[in-house]
Coordinates of C-alpha atoms in Angstrom, one line a residue:
Chain R
M25 CA 143.3 98.3 -29.2
K26 CA 142.1 95.8 -31.9
Y27 CA 139.6 96.6 -34.6
Y28 CA 137.1 94.4 -36.5
F29 CA 135.4 95.0 -39.8
A30 CA 131.9 93.6 -40.7
A31 CA 129.6 93.9 -43.7
D32 CA 125.9 93.0 -43.7
I33 CA 124.9 92.4 -47.4
G34 CA 121.1 92.6 -47.7
G35 CA 118.7 92.5 -50.6
T36 CA 118.0 96.2 -50.5
K37 CA 120.9 97.7 -48.5
T38 CA 124.4 96.8 -47.4
A39 CA 125.8 98.1 -44.1
I40 CA 129.4 98.1 -43.0
G41 CA 130.8 98.7 -39.6
L42 CA 134.1 99.0 -37.8
Y43 CA 134.1 98.1 -34.1
D44 CA 136.8 97.9 -31.4
E45 CA 137.3 94.9 -29.2
A46 CA 134.9 96.2 -26.6
Y47 CA 132.2 96.3 -29.3
N48 CA 132.2 100.1 -29.6
E49 CA 131.2 101.3 -33.0
I50 CA 134.0 103.2 -34.7
Y51 CA 132.4 103.6 -38.1
H52 CA 129.0 102.8 -39.6
G53 CA 128.1 103.2 -43.3
K54 CA 125.3 102.1 -45.7
I55 CA 124.9 101.8 -49.4
L56 CA 122.0 100.7 -51.5
T57 CA 122.3 97.1 -52.8
E58 CA 121.2 97.0 -56.5
P59 CA 120.9 93.3 -57.3
S60 CA 120.2 94.2 -60.9
E61 CA 123.7 95.7 -61.2
G62 CA 125.2 92.3 -60.4
C63 CA 127.7 90.9 -58.0
E64 CA 130.9 92.6 -59.4
K65 CA 129.6 96.1 -59.0
L66 CA 128.5 95.6 -55.4
L67 CA 131.9 93.9 -54.6
D68 CA 133.7 96.9 -56.1
K69 CA 131.7 99.4 -53.9
L70 CA 132.4 97.2 -50.9
Y71 CA 136.1 97.0 -51.6
G72 CA 136.2 100.8 -51.8
M73 CA 134.4 101.4 -48.6
A74 CA 136.3 98.7 -46.7
G75 CA 139.6 99.7 -48.3
R76 CA 139.5 103.2 -46.6
L77 CA 138.9 101.6 -43.2
F78 CA 141.6 99.0 -43.6
E79 CA 144.1 101.7 -44.5
E80 CA 143.3 103.8 -41.5
Y81 CA 142.9 101.0 -38.8
P82 CA 144.9 97.9 -38.0
V83 CA 142.0 95.4 -38.6
A84 CA 142.4 92.2 -36.7
G85 CA 139.6 90.2 -38.3
A86 CA 136.6 90.7 -40.5
G87 CA 133.4 89.0 -41.4
I88 CA 130.6 89.2 -44.0
A89 CA 127.0 88.3 -43.3
C90 CA 124.7 87.4 -46.2
P91 CA 121.3 85.8 -46.8
G92 CA 121.6 82.1 -47.5
P93 CA 122.0 79.5 -48.7
L94 CA 125.8 79.7 -48.1
D95 CA 128.6 77.2 -47.7
V96 CA 129.9 78.7 -44.5
S97 CA 132.8 76.2 -44.1
R98 CA 134.2 77.1 -47.6
G99 CA 133.1 80.8 -47.4
V100 CA 131.1 80.6 -50.6
V101 CA 127.7 82.3 -51.4
N102 CA 126.0 79.4 -53.1
N103 CA 122.8 80.7 -54.4
T104 CA 121.3 83.9 -53.0
T105 CA 118.3 84.8 -55.1
T106 CA 117.8 88.1 -53.4
L107 CA 121.3 89.2 -54.5
G108 CA 121.6 87.3 -57.7
W109 CA 124.9 85.9 -56.5
Y110 CA 125.9 82.3 -57.5
N111 CA 128.9 80.5 -56.3
V112 CA 130.8 83.6 -55.2
P113 CA 133.9 82.7 -53.1
V114 CA 133.4 85.7 -50.9
R115 CA 135.8 84.7 -48.1
R116 CA 138.7 84.0 -50.5
L117 CA 138.1 87.2 -52.5
F118 CA 138.2 89.5 -49.4
S119 CA 141.0 87.6 -47.6
E120 CA 143.2 87.9 -50.6
K121 CA 142.3 91.6 -51.2
F122 CA 142.9 92.7 -47.6
G123 CA 145.2 90.1 -46.1
V124 CA 142.9 89.5 -43.2
E125 CA 140.9 86.5 -42.1
F126 CA 137.4 87.0 -43.4
A127 CA 134.5 84.8 -42.1
L128 CA 131.2 84.3 -44.0
L129 CA 128.0 83.7 -42.1
N130 CA 124.3 83.7 -42.5
D131 CA 122.8 87.1 -41.7
C132 CA 120.1 85.7 -39.4
N133 CA 122.7 83.7 -37.5
A134 CA 124.8 86.9 -37.2
G135 CA 121.7 88.7 -35.9
A136 CA 121.2 86.0 -33.2
Y137 CA 124.9 86.4 -32.2
G138 CA 124.6 90.2 -32.1
E139 CA 121.6 90.0 -29.8
Y140 CA 123.5 87.4 -27.7
V141 CA 126.4 89.8 -27.2
V142 CA 124.0 92.4 -25.9
R143 CA 121.5 90.2 -23.9
N144 CA 123.9 87.5 -22.8
C145 CA 121.2 84.8 -22.2
K146 CA 122.5 81.2 -22.3
N147 CA 119.6 79.9 -24.4
M148 CA 117.8 82.3 -26.7
A149 CA 116.2 82.7 -30.1
Y150 CA 116.3 85.6 -32.5
M151 CA 113.6 86.1 -35.2
S152 CA 114.2 88.6 -38.0
I153 CA 111.0 89.8 -39.7
S154 CA 112.1 91.6 -42.9
T155 CA 111.4 90.9 -46.6
G156 CA 111.4 87.3 -45.5
I157 CA 111.5 85.8 -42.0
G158 CA 114.5 84.0 -40.6
G159 CA 116.2 83.4 -37.3
G160 CA 118.9 82.0 -35.2
I161 CA 119.1 79.9 -32.1
I162 CA 121.7 80.2 -29.3
V163 CA 122.1 77.1 -27.1
D164 CA 124.4 77.2 -24.2
G165 CA 126.0 80.4 -25.5
K166 CA 126.7 78.9 -28.9
L167 CA 125.0 79.1 -32.3
Y168 CA 122.8 76.0 -32.8
N169 CA 122.8 74.9 -36.4
G170 CA 121.2 71.5 -36.4
Q171 CA 122.3 69.9 -39.7
G172 CA 122.9 73.4 -41.0
N173 CA 119.3 74.7 -41.5
A174 CA 117.9 75.2 -38.0
A175 CA 115.9 78.2 -37.0
E176 CA 113.9 78.4 -40.3
F177 CA 111.2 80.4 -38.5
G178 CA 109.7 81.7 -41.7
H179 CA 108.6 78.2 -42.6
L180 CA 106.7 77.4 -39.4
Y181 CA 103.1 76.4 -39.8
A182 CA 100.9 79.5 -39.4
G183 CA 97.4 78.2 -40.5
G184 CA 95.7 80.5 -42.9
R185 CA 94.0 80.2 -46.3
H186 CA 96.1 77.4 -47.8
L187 CA 98.7 79.5 -49.6
K188 CA 101.5 77.5 -51.1
C189 CA 105.0 78.5 -50.1
G190 CA 108.1 78.3 -52.3
C191 CA 109.5 75.7 -49.9
G192 CA 106.7 73.3 -50.9
R193 CA 104.8 73.6 -47.6
E194 CA 101.4 75.2 -47.2
D195 CA 100.7 78.2 -45.0
C196 CA 104.2 79.1 -43.9
L197 CA 104.6 82.0 -41.5
E198 CA 106.5 84.0 -44.1
L199 CA 103.4 84.1 -46.4
Y200 CA 101.3 85.9 -43.7
A201 CA 103.8 87.9 -41.6
S202 CA 106.8 89.0 -43.6
G203 CA 107.4 92.5 -45.1
T204 CA 106.4 91.0 -48.5
A205 CA 103.2 89.6 -46.9
V206 CA 102.3 93.1 -45.5
E207 CA 102.7 94.6 -49.0
S208 CA 100.8 91.9 -50.9
E209 CA 98.0 91.9 -48.3
Y210 CA 97.6 95.6 -48.5
F211 CA 97.3 95.3 -52.3
R212 CA 94.8 92.5 -52.0
R213 CA 92.6 94.6 -49.7
T214 CA 92.9 98.0 -51.3
G215 CA 94.3 97.5 -54.8
K216 CA 97.2 99.8 -54.0
R217 CA 100.9 98.8 -54.3
L218 CA 102.7 100.5 -51.4
S219 CA 106.0 99.8 -49.6
G220 CA 106.0 98.4 -46.0
V221 CA 107.3 101.7 -44.7
D222 CA 104.3 103.6 -46.4
I223 CA 101.8 101.0 -45.0
A224 CA 103.3 101.4 -41.5
E225 CA 102.9 105.2 -41.8
L226 CA 99.3 104.7 -42.9
A227 CA 98.7 102.5 -40.0
N228 CA 100.1 105.2 -37.7
I229 CA 97.5 107.6 -38.9
G230 CA 94.6 105.2 -38.6
D231 CA 94.2 103.7 -42.1
E232 CA 91.9 100.8 -41.3
A233 CA 93.4 98.2 -43.7
A234 CA 96.9 99.0 -42.6
V235 CA 96.1 98.8 -38.9
S236 CA 94.3 95.5 -39.4
I237 CA 97.1 94.0 -41.4
Y238 CA 99.7 94.8 -38.7
E239 CA 97.4 93.4 -36.0
N240 CA 97.1 90.2 -38.0
V241 CA 100.8 90.0 -38.7
A242 CA 101.6 90.4 -35.0
G243 CA 99.0 87.7 -34.2
Y244 CA 100.8 85.2 -36.5
I245 CA 104.2 86.2 -35.1
A246 CA 102.9 85.7 -31.5
E247 CA 101.7 82.1 -32.3
A248 CA 105.1 81.4 -33.9
V249 CA 107.0 82.8 -30.9
V250 CA 104.9 80.6 -28.5
D251 CA 105.8 77.6 -30.7
I252 CA 109.4 78.5 -30.4
Q253 CA 109.0 78.7 -26.7
K254 CA 107.2 75.3 -26.5
I255 CA 110.1 73.6 -28.3
L256 CA 113.1 75.5 -27.0
D257 CA 112.0 77.1 -23.8
P258 CA 114.6 79.8 -24.1
E259 CA 115.3 82.6 -21.6
L260 CA 114.4 85.2 -24.3
V261 CA 113.1 85.5 -27.8
V262 CA 114.3 88.7 -29.5
I263 CA 112.4 90.1 -32.5
G264 CA 114.1 92.3 -35.0
G265 CA 114.1 93.3 -38.7
G266 CA 112.3 96.0 -40.6
V267 CA 108.7 94.8 -39.9
A268 CA 109.4 94.5 -36.2
E269 CA 110.7 98.0 -36.1
A270 CA 107.4 99.4 -37.4
E271 CA 105.4 101.1 -34.6
P272 CA 102.0 99.6 -35.6
F273 CA 103.6 96.1 -35.3
R274 CA 105.2 96.8 -31.9
N275 CA 102.0 98.3 -30.5
A276 CA 99.7 95.4 -31.7
A277 CA 97.5 93.9 -29.0
A278 CA 98.5 90.4 -30.1
F279 CA 101.8 90.6 -28.2
Q280 CA 100.0 91.1 -24.9
K281 CA 98.8 87.5 -24.9
I282 CA 102.3 86.0 -25.3
G283 CA 103.1 87.0 -21.7
Q284 CA 100.3 84.6 -20.5
Y285 CA 102.4 81.6 -21.7
G286 CA 105.5 82.6 -19.8
V287 CA 107.3 83.7 -22.9
K288 CA 109.8 86.5 -22.5
V289 CA 109.9 88.5 -25.7
A290 CA 111.9 91.6 -26.5
F291 CA 112.1 93.8 -29.5
S292 CA 115.6 94.4 -30.7
D293 CA 117.0 97.9 -30.0
Q294 CA 119.9 97.4 -32.3
A295 CA 118.3 99.3 -35.2
G296 CA 119.5 96.7 -37.6
K297 CA 123.1 96.7 -36.3
Q298 CA 122.7 93.3 -34.6
V299 CA 124.0 91.6 -37.7
L300 CA 127.2 93.6 -37.8
L301 CA 127.7 93.2 -34.1
G302 CA 127.1 89.4 -34.4
T303 CA 129.5 89.2 -37.3
I304 CA 132.2 90.7 -35.1
H305 CA 131.4 88.3 -32.3
Y306 CA 131.6 85.4 -34.7
I307 CA 135.0 86.4 -36.2
R308 CA 136.5 86.8 -32.8
D309 CA 135.2 83.4 -31.7
F310 CA 136.5 82.0 -35.0
M311 CA 139.9 83.4 -34.5
E312 CA 140.1 82.1 -31.0
I313 CA 139.2 78.6 -32.1
R314 CA 141.8 78.8 -34.9
G315 CA 144.3 79.9 -32.2
I316 CA 145.0 83.3 -33.5
G317 CA 146.4 84.9 -30.4
A318 CA 145.5 88.1 -28.6
N319 CA 148.8 89.8 -29.6
E320 CA 148.8 89.3 -33.3
T321 CA 146.4 90.3 -36.0
T322 CA 145.2 87.9 -38.6
Q323 CA 147.3 89.8 -41.1
E324 CA 150.4 88.7 -39.2
V325 CA 149.2 85.1 -39.0
L326 CA 148.4 85.0 -42.7
R327 CA 151.9 86.3 -43.4
Q328 CA 153.6 83.6 -41.3
Chain U
M18 CA 128.7 42.6 -14.9
K19 CA 126.7 45.5 -13.5
Y20 CA 122.9 45.8 -13.4
Y21 CA 120.6 48.7 -13.6
F22 CA 116.9 49.0 -12.5
A23 CA 114.4 51.3 -14.0
A24 CA 110.7 52.0 -13.5
D25 CA 108.3 53.8 -15.8
I26 CA 105.3 55.1 -13.9
G27 CA 102.5 56.0 -16.3
G28 CA 98.9 57.0 -15.8
T29 CA 97.5 53.6 -16.9
K30 CA 100.4 51.2 -16.4
T31 CA 103.8 51.0 -14.7
A32 CA 106.6 49.1 -16.2
I33 CA 109.8 48.0 -14.5
G34 CA 113.0 46.6 -16.1
L35 CA 116.4 45.3 -15.2
Y36 CA 119.2 45.8 -17.7
D37 CA 122.9 44.9 -17.8
E38 CA 125.5 47.5 -18.7
A39 CA 125.3 46.5 -22.4
Y40 CA 121.6 47.5 -22.3
N41 CA 120.4 43.9 -22.5
E42 CA 117.1 43.3 -20.9
I43 CA 117.3 40.9 -18.0
Y44 CA 113.8 41.3 -16.7
H45 CA 110.7 43.2 -17.7
G46 CA 107.4 43.4 -15.8
K47 CA 104.2 45.5 -15.9
I48 CA 101.4 46.3 -13.5
L49 CA 98.3 48.4 -13.8
T50 CA 98.5 51.8 -12.3
E51 CA 95.4 52.6 -10.4
P52 CA 95.6 56.3 -9.6
S53 CA 92.4 56.0 -7.5
E54 CA 94.1 53.7 -5.1
G55 CA 96.6 56.5 -4.2
C56 CA 100.3 56.8 -4.2
E57 CA 101.1 54.6 -1.2
K58 CA 99.5 51.5 -2.8
L59 CA 101.5 51.9 -6.0
L60 CA 104.7 52.5 -4.1
D61 CA 104.1 49.3 -2.1
K62 CA 103.6 47.3 -5.3
L63 CA 106.7 48.9 -6.8
Y64 CA 108.8 48.2 -3.6
G65 CA 107.7 44.5 -3.8
M66 CA 108.5 44.1 -7.5
A67 CA 111.8 46.0 -7.2
G68 CA 112.7 44.2 -4.0
R69 CA 112.9 40.8 -5.6
L70 CA 115.2 42.1 -8.3
F71 CA 117.5 43.9 -5.8
E72 CA 117.8 40.7 -3.8
E73 CA 118.7 38.7 -6.8
Y74 CA 121.1 41.1 -8.6
P75 CA 123.8 43.5 -7.4
V76 CA 122.1 46.7 -8.8
A77 CA 124.6 49.5 -9.5
G78 CA 122.1 52.3 -10.0
A79 CA 118.4 52.9 -10.6
G80 CA 116.0 55.4 -12.0
I81 CA 112.3 56.3 -12.0
A82 CA 110.6 58.0 -14.9
C83 CA 107.4 59.7 -14.3
P84 CA 105.0 62.3 -16.0
G85 CA 105.8 65.8 -14.9
P86 CA 105.9 68.4 -13.5
L87 CA 108.8 67.1 -11.4
D88 CA 111.6 68.6 -9.4
V89 CA 114.3 66.6 -11.0
S90 CA 117.2 68.1 -9.0
R91 CA 115.5 67.2 -5.7
G92 CA 114.0 64.0 -7.0
V93 CA 110.4 65.0 -6.0
V94 CA 107.2 64.4 -7.9
N95 CA 105.6 67.8 -7.5
N96 CA 102.2 67.5 -8.9
T97 CA 101.3 64.8 -11.3
T98 CA 97.6 65.0 -12.0
T99 CA 97.5 61.7 -14.0
L100 CA 98.8 59.8 -10.9
G101 CA 97.3 61.9 -8.2
W102 CA 100.8 62.3 -6.6
Y103 CA 101.7 65.5 -4.8
N104 CA 105.1 66.4 -3.4
V105 CA 106.3 62.7 -3.2
P106 CA 110.1 62.6 -2.5
V107 CA 110.5 59.6 -4.8
R108 CA 114.2 59.6 -5.0
R109 CA 114.7 59.8 -1.2
L110 CA 112.1 57.1 -0.5
F111 CA 113.7 54.6 -3.0
S112 CA 117.3 55.4 -2.2
E113 CA 116.7 54.8 1.5
K114 CA 114.7 51.6 0.9
F115 CA 117.2 50.0 -1.4
G116 CA 120.5 51.7 -0.6
V117 CA 121.2 52.6 -4.2
E118 CA 121.3 55.9 -6.0
F119 CA 117.9 56.5 -7.6
A120 CA 117.4 59.2 -10.3
L121 CA 114.1 60.8 -11.1
L122 CA 113.4 62.1 -14.6
N123 CA 110.6 63.1 -16.8
D124 CA 109.2 60.1 -18.8
C125 CA 109.3 61.9 -22.2
N126 CA 112.9 63.0 -21.6
A127 CA 113.7 59.4 -20.7
G128 CA 112.0 58.3 -23.9
A129 CA 114.3 60.7 -25.9
Y130 CA 117.3 59.3 -24.1
G131 CA 116.1 55.7 -24.8
E132 CA 115.8 56.4 -28.5
Y133 CA 119.2 58.2 -28.5
V134 CA 120.8 55.0 -27.1
V135 CA 119.5 53.0 -30.0
R136 CA 119.7 55.6 -32.8
N137 CA 122.9 57.4 -31.8
C138 CA 122.1 60.7 -33.7
K139 CA 123.9 63.8 -32.4
N140 CA 120.8 66.0 -32.7
M141 CA 117.4 64.4 -32.6
A142 CA 113.9 64.8 -31.2
Y143 CA 111.5 62.3 -29.8
M144 CA 107.7 62.8 -29.8
S145 CA 105.5 60.6 -27.6
I146 CA 101.9 60.4 -28.7
S147 CA 99.9 58.8 -25.8
T148 CA 97.1 60.0 -23.5
G149 CA 98.9 63.3 -23.9
I150 CA 101.7 64.4 -26.3
G151 CA 105.2 65.1 -25.0
G152 CA 108.7 64.9 -26.2
G153 CA 112.4 65.3 -25.6
I154 CA 115.2 66.9 -27.5
I155 CA 118.8 65.7 -27.8
V156 CA 121.4 68.4 -28.7
D157 CA 124.9 67.3 -29.3
G158 CA 124.3 63.9 -27.6
K159 CA 122.8 65.6 -24.4
L160 CA 119.3 66.2 -23.3
Y161 CA 118.3 69.8 -24.0
N162 CA 116.0 71.2 -21.3
G163 CA 115.9 75.0 -22.1
Q164 CA 114.8 76.5 -18.8
G165 CA 113.3 73.2 -17.8
N166 CA 110.3 72.9 -20.1
A167 CA 111.6 72.4 -23.6
A168 CA 110.1 69.9 -26.0
E169 CA 106.4 70.6 -25.0
F170 CA 105.4 69.3 -28.4
G171 CA 101.8 68.7 -27.3
H172 CA 101.3 72.5 -27.0
L173 CA 102.5 73.4 -30.5
Y174 CA 99.9 75.4 -32.6
A175 CA 97.9 73.0 -34.7
G176 CA 95.2 75.2 -36.2
G177 CA 91.7 73.7 -35.9
R178 CA 88.4 74.8 -34.6
H179 CA 89.5 77.1 -31.7
L180 CA 89.5 74.6 -28.9
K181 CA 90.9 76.0 -25.7
C182 CA 93.7 74.0 -24.1
G183 CA 94.3 73.6 -20.4
C184 CA 97.6 75.4 -20.9
G185 CA 95.7 78.6 -21.8
R186 CA 96.5 78.4 -25.5
E187 CA 94.0 77.7 -28.3
D188 CA 94.3 74.8 -30.7
C189 CA 97.2 73.0 -29.2
L190 CA 98.3 69.8 -31.0
E191 CA 97.3 67.6 -28.0
L192 CA 93.6 68.6 -28.5
Y193 CA 93.6 67.1 -32.0
A194 CA 96.2 64.4 -32.1
S195 CA 96.6 62.7 -28.7
G196 CA 95.0 59.4 -27.5
T197 CA 92.4 61.5 -25.6
A198 CA 91.7 63.4 -28.8
V199 CA 91.1 60.2 -30.8
E200 CA 88.6 59.0 -28.2
S201 CA 86.7 62.3 -27.9
E202 CA 86.6 62.8 -31.6
Y203 CA 85.2 59.3 -32.2
F204 CA 82.5 60.1 -29.5
R205 CA 81.8 63.5 -31.2
R206 CA 81.3 61.8 -34.6
T207 CA 79.5 58.6 -33.6
G208 CA 78.2 59.1 -30.0
K209 CA 80.1 56.0 -28.9
R210 CA 82.7 56.1 -26.1
L211 CA 85.4 53.6 -27.1
S212 CA 89.1 53.2 -26.1
G213 CA 91.9 54.2 -28.5
V214 CA 92.7 50.5 -28.9
D215 CA 89.2 49.7 -29.9
I216 CA 89.1 52.7 -32.3
A217 CA 92.3 51.5 -33.9
E218 CA 90.9 48.1 -34.4
L219 CA 87.8 49.5 -36.0
A220 CA 90.0 51.6 -38.3
N221 CA 91.8 48.4 -39.3
I222 CA 88.5 46.8 -40.4
G223 CA 87.5 49.9 -42.3
D224 CA 85.2 51.8 -40.0
E225 CA 84.9 55.1 -41.8
A226 CA 85.0 57.5 -38.8
A227 CA 87.9 55.6 -37.2
V228 CA 89.9 55.7 -40.5
S229 CA 89.3 59.4 -41.0
I230 CA 90.2 60.2 -37.4
Y231 CA 93.6 58.5 -37.6
E232 CA 94.2 60.1 -41.0
N233 CA 93.5 63.6 -39.5
V234 CA 95.6 62.8 -36.4
A235 CA 98.5 61.8 -38.6
G236 CA 98.1 65.0 -40.6
Y237 CA 98.3 67.2 -37.4
I238 CA 101.4 65.2 -36.3
A239 CA 103.0 65.6 -39.7
E240 CA 102.7 69.4 -39.5
A241 CA 104.1 69.4 -36.0
V242 CA 107.0 67.3 -37.1
V243 CA 107.8 69.7 -39.9
D244 CA 107.7 72.6 -37.4
I245 CA 110.2 70.7 -35.2
Q246 CA 112.4 70.2 -38.2
K247 CA 112.2 73.9 -39.2
I248 CA 113.3 74.9 -35.7
L249 CA 115.8 72.2 -34.8
D250 CA 116.8 70.6 -38.1
P251 CA 117.6 67.3 -36.3
E252 CA 119.1 64.3 -38.0
L253 CA 116.0 62.3 -37.0
V254 CA 112.6 62.7 -35.4
V255 CA 111.4 59.5 -33.6
I256 CA 107.7 59.0 -32.9
G257 CA 106.6 56.7 -30.2
G258 CA 103.7 56.2 -27.7
G259 CA 100.5 54.3 -27.8
V260 CA 98.8 56.2 -30.6
A261 CA 102.0 56.0 -32.8
E262 CA 101.9 52.2 -32.3
A263 CA 98.5 51.9 -33.8
E264 CA 98.6 50.6 -37.4
P265 CA 96.0 53.0 -38.9
F266 CA 98.2 55.9 -37.6
R267 CA 101.4 54.4 -39.1
N268 CA 99.8 53.7 -42.4
A269 CA 98.2 57.1 -42.8
A270 CA 99.0 58.9 -46.0
A271 CA 99.8 62.1 -44.2
F272 CA 103.3 60.9 -43.4
Q273 CA 104.2 60.5 -47.0
K274 CA 104.4 64.3 -47.4
I275 CA 106.9 64.8 -44.5
G276 CA 109.6 63.3 -46.7
Q277 CA 109.2 66.1 -49.2
Y278 CA 110.5 68.6 -46.7
G279 CA 113.7 66.6 -46.0
V280 CA 112.5 65.5 -42.6
K281 CA 113.7 62.0 -41.5
V282 CA 111.1 60.4 -39.4
A283 CA 111.1 57.0 -37.8
F284 CA 108.6 55.2 -35.7
S285 CA 110.0 53.8 -32.4
D286 CA 110.5 50.1 -32.5
Q287 CA 111.0 49.9 -28.7
A288 CA 107.4 48.9 -28.0
G289 CA 107.2 51.4 -25.1
K290 CA 110.5 50.3 -23.6
Q291 CA 112.4 53.4 -24.7
V292 CA 111.5 55.1 -21.4
L293 CA 113.1 52.3 -19.3
L294 CA 116.2 52.2 -21.6
G295 CA 116.6 56.0 -21.4
T296 CA 116.2 55.9 -17.6
I297 CA 119.1 53.4 -17.5
H298 CA 121.2 55.6 -19.8
Y299 CA 120.4 58.6 -17.6
I300 CA 121.4 56.9 -14.3
R301 CA 124.6 55.7 -15.8
D302 CA 125.5 59.3 -17.0
F303 CA 124.4 60.7 -13.6
M304 CA 126.7 58.3 -11.8
E305 CA 129.6 59.1 -14.1
I306 CA 129.1 62.8 -13.5
R307 CA 129.0 62.2 -9.7
G308 CA 132.2 60.2 -10.0
I309 CA 130.8 56.9 -8.9
G310 CA 133.5 54.6 -10.3
A311 CA 133.2 51.7 -12.6
N312 CA 134.3 49.2 -9.9
E313 CA 132.0 50.1 -7.1
T314 CA 128.2 50.1 -7.0
T315 CA 126.2 53.0 -5.6
Q316 CA 125.4 50.9 -2.6
E317 CA 129.1 50.9 -1.8
V318 CA 129.4 54.7 -2.3
L319 CA 126.4 55.4 -0.2
R320 CA 127.8 53.3 2.6
Q321 CA 131.1 55.1 2.7

């Protein structure tokens, strides 16, 4: 049996997982990401957590998923504001430390791969609604990258009240339907600064502002999903991420109307693990393309 | 030298063309499409025009492009409201009449292929702005169809004043930026029913309503093009069709801002011939896939 290690480095938490080649979860762990502590500290924690797994299991390959922008081909985190990481050669650092092939990939792309492993649709899209909004596109069973920046679903046109986005565009989806948007809209309406989790709980017990905000968010997302369908006509659009896991979002009436346009939408049931799963899928593909055979681990190949 | 025949059947005019294998135009002709005269009459005219070319040249393959919905695999025009054609087995009719392999394909897909032949980008999108708005997507040098209805650019969300589209959605791009929209908006503002060509001419000589309408149309198209870029990140988006050929549209300020988002946009310089060119490209691909060799015409293959 072969084993694969994956890490999903996010702005608020970092998850790691060990899977076997049949995608069974052998281990799952989480730590808080503290961007203020800097890159070195998080890397140390990760080395520690990964180290124990690498000692115990013969790991055949490994991958790290991270918010972009990344230089995937060189395995370098270019400039990830949410983490405060700049030009960190993640792939080289980990490969040297553990003697195993490490892949670096965009977390939303990994999420798309993870859903692909489970759903197995030829053409599909994955939208992650979290602090920000991102996504990934699978075309003919492969990740579609365009020129490297495809599936920027957070920056689709959403209409609205002429808010200016950091990307330069006006009225991007992310400004109205991300976790950040939920929090700032609740503040705008009530003067209270609460976390998305708290606002979701308030919506669950009938808080009027909270209910209305999640309804609106679902409406914006529904329009974006229909836009994705009009362009890509995929077999399925999967929606994941923290906001999408909130009950008031899932129960919003706005999703009912998507069905009218022949769009097949599903909520992710991976509870955030689709990124780890997709990272495993990616590293296995990557090793296959590099011709790392079924009977040798990357450790052995690197030693040759 | 081999020759290829193509027809582009549109709601207002039908074009035919004969090309050699280097995509040089040997013949180009046009007739008015009169949907009220019915399908038989147009077919008769087409048979006549094509017949003369088939007599004179050894045609290796042929294709017909048509507005959808089509059953491309069976070569049948299902239900084309603009033409008033229902369940017409176009491929069989033409193949039997001329003894040559005929392909049937969607006119916007043909347009995308036609631009691909000229531009040769790996990933690109083509948007046709005519009576309606349609498009085609090229992924990795091949037409991307999704489940058969990809690139429905006319039904992207455009914001606006809550107009209801025939597709069931509200505020589709087509309602605000198609040729039909230009005409109905001019009527709404001035009470005058004019053709798009006339309105474009008025805009050219400074008619205020006409200028403003073309500016707005360009603004809507610009947002849609940025949406396409956010999802597909193609190397190039080519804009063609009657509205896009109008000077006041091409000169609109709204296009200046697209460049800010790193989108590369080009206006088609094919003067409507991209559909014919793409049809030729398609039939050549089609014949190659079917294994119809370089030294025999489809006539010879069909006779075997």
